Amino acid sequence: QELLEESGGGLVQAGGSLRLSCAASGRTASSYDMGWFRQAPGKEREFVAAVTSNGRSAYYADFVEGRFTISRENAKNTVNLQMNSLNPEDTAVYYCAARDHYDYAYTSQSLYVYWGQGTQVIVSS
């Protein structure tokens, strides 16, 4: 099976930046669409960003507002989420996820079958 491990979370002040990374093992990362989701305390998990298996297209939640960039390094079997201009509303556990490639529903959690354990991001004011 595919194993995903997130890293890069931590505590950052509002306006700061973090780069999250997700390392994948098993089948090469190029075989999968990759996504980032997050879950704040007391709230449901929500979509953040996704990138297609070929890296040609990226998708972002409305709240990203140009602040985040998802990228993949298939040679290293990694996917990254560069987060800039963070605000306290971004505080959440961030999860990396993978799915077989489809041409639709990039924001749908149900199609992502491989999940990491999550990495905590806390943004202080």
Coordinates of C-alpha atoms in Angstrom, one line a residue:
Q1 CA 0.0 0.0 0.0
E2 CA 1.0 3.6 -0.3
L3 CA 2.4 5.3 2.8
L4 CA 2.3 9.0 3.2
E5 CA 4.1 11.0 5.9
E6 CA 3.7 14.7 6.4
S7 CA 6.3 17.0 7.8
G8 CA 7.0 20.8 8.2
G9 CA 4.2 21.8 10.5
G10 CA 4.8 23.9 13.5
L11 CA 4.1 27.2 15.2
V12 CA 4.3 30.4 13.1
Q13 CA 3.3 34.0 13.6
A14 CA 0.6 35.6 11.5
G15 CA 2.0 36.7 8.2
G16 CA 4.7 34.0 8.3
S17 CA 5.3 31.1 6.1
L18 CA 5.6 27.3 6.3
R19 CA 6.4 24.6 3.8
L20 CA 4.7 21.3 4.3
S21 CA 6.1 18.2 2.7
C22 CA 4.6 14.8 2.1
A23 CA 6.8 11.8 1.4
A24 CA 5.3 8.9 -0.4
S25 CA 6.4 5.3 -0.5
G26 CA 5.2 2.4 -2.6
R27 CA 4.1 3.2 -6.1
T28 CA 5.8 6.3 -7.5
A29 CA 4.1 9.6 -6.8
S30 CA 3.7 10.3 -10.5
S31 CA 0.9 7.7 -10.6
Y32 CA -1.4 9.7 -8.3
D33 CA -3.3 12.9 -7.9
M34 CA -2.1 14.4 -4.7
G35 CA -4.0 16.6 -2.3
W36 CA -3.8 18.6 0.9
F37 CA -6.7 18.8 3.3
R38 CA -7.0 20.3 6.8
Q39 CA -9.1 20.0 9.8
A40 CA -9.5 22.6 12.5
P41 CA -10.6 21.8 16.0
G42 CA -14.4 21.2 16.1
K43 CA -14.7 21.4 12.3
E44 CA -14.9 19.0 9.5
R45 CA -11.9 18.3 7.3
E46 CA -11.8 20.5 4.2
F47 CA -10.0 20.6 0.9
V48 CA -7.0 22.9 0.6
A49 CA -5.1 22.1 -2.6
A50 CA -4.5 19.4 -5.2
V51 CA -2.2 18.7 -8.1
T52 CA -2.8 16.2 -10.9
S53 CA -0.6 13.2 -11.4
N54 CA 1.2 14.8 -14.3
G55 CA 1.6 18.1 -12.5
R56 CA 0.0 20.1 -15.2
S57 CA -3.0 21.4 -13.2
A58 CA -3.4 22.6 -9.6
Y59 CA -6.6 23.4 -7.7
Y60 CA -7.1 25.5 -4.6
A61 CA -9.8 26.2 -2.1
D62 CA -11.3 29.6 -2.3
F63 CA -9.8 30.6 1.1
V64 CA -6.3 30.1 -0.2
E65 CA -6.6 33.3 -2.2
G66 CA -3.2 32.9 -3.9
R67 CA -1.3 32.4 -0.7
F68 CA -0.5 28.7 -1.1
T69 CA 1.3 26.8 -3.8
I70 CA 1.2 23.0 -4.2
S71 CA 4.0 21.4 -6.1
R72 CA 5.4 17.9 -6.6
E73 CA 8.8 16.4 -7.0
N74 CA 8.2 13.1 -8.5
A75 CA 11.8 12.1 -8.6
K76 CA 11.8 12.3 -4.8
N77 CA 8.2 11.0 -4.4
T78 CA 7.2 14.1 -2.5
V79 CA 4.5 16.8 -2.7
N80 CA 4.8 20.1 -1.0
L81 CA 2.5 22.9 0.1
Q82 CA 4.2 26.3 0.4
M83 CA 2.0 28.5 2.6
N84 CA 2.6 32.2 2.8
S85 CA 0.8 35.0 4.5
L86 CA -0.6 32.7 7.1
N87 CA -3.4 33.8 9.4
P88 CA -4.9 32.3 12.6
E89 CA -7.7 30.8 10.5
D90 CA -5.2 28.6 8.9
T91 CA -4.6 26.8 12.2
A92 CA -5.4 23.1 11.6
V93 CA -4.0 19.7 11.2
Y94 CA -2.9 19.3 7.6
Y95 CA -3.2 16.0 5.8
C96 CA -1.6 14.7 2.7
A97 CA -3.7 12.4 0.5
A98 CA -3.4 10.5 -2.7
R99 CA -5.7 8.9 -5.2
D100 CA -5.6 7.2 -8.5
H101 CA -5.8 9.7 -11.3
Y102 CA -9.2 10.9 -12.4
D103 CA -10.3 13.8 -14.5
Y104 CA -12.8 15.2 -12.1
A105 CA -13.7 15.9 -8.4
Y106 CA -10.2 17.0 -7.3
T107 CA -11.7 18.4 -4.1
S108 CA -13.7 15.3 -3.1
Q109 CA -12.3 13.6 -0.1
S110 CA -14.0 10.3 -0.8
L111 CA -11.8 9.6 -3.8
Y112 CA -8.6 10.0 -1.9
V113 CA -7.8 6.5 -0.5
Y114 CA -4.3 7.0 0.9
W115 CA -3.9 9.4 3.8
G116 CA -1.0 10.6 6.0
Q117 CA -1.3 11.0 9.8
G118 CA -1.3 14.8 9.6
T119 CA 1.0 17.6 10.7
Q120 CA -0.1 20.4 13.1
V121 CA 0.0 24.0 11.9
I122 CA -0.6 26.7 14.5
V123 CA -0.7 30.3 13.5
S124 CA -0.6 32.8 16.3
S125 CA -1.8 36.4 16.1

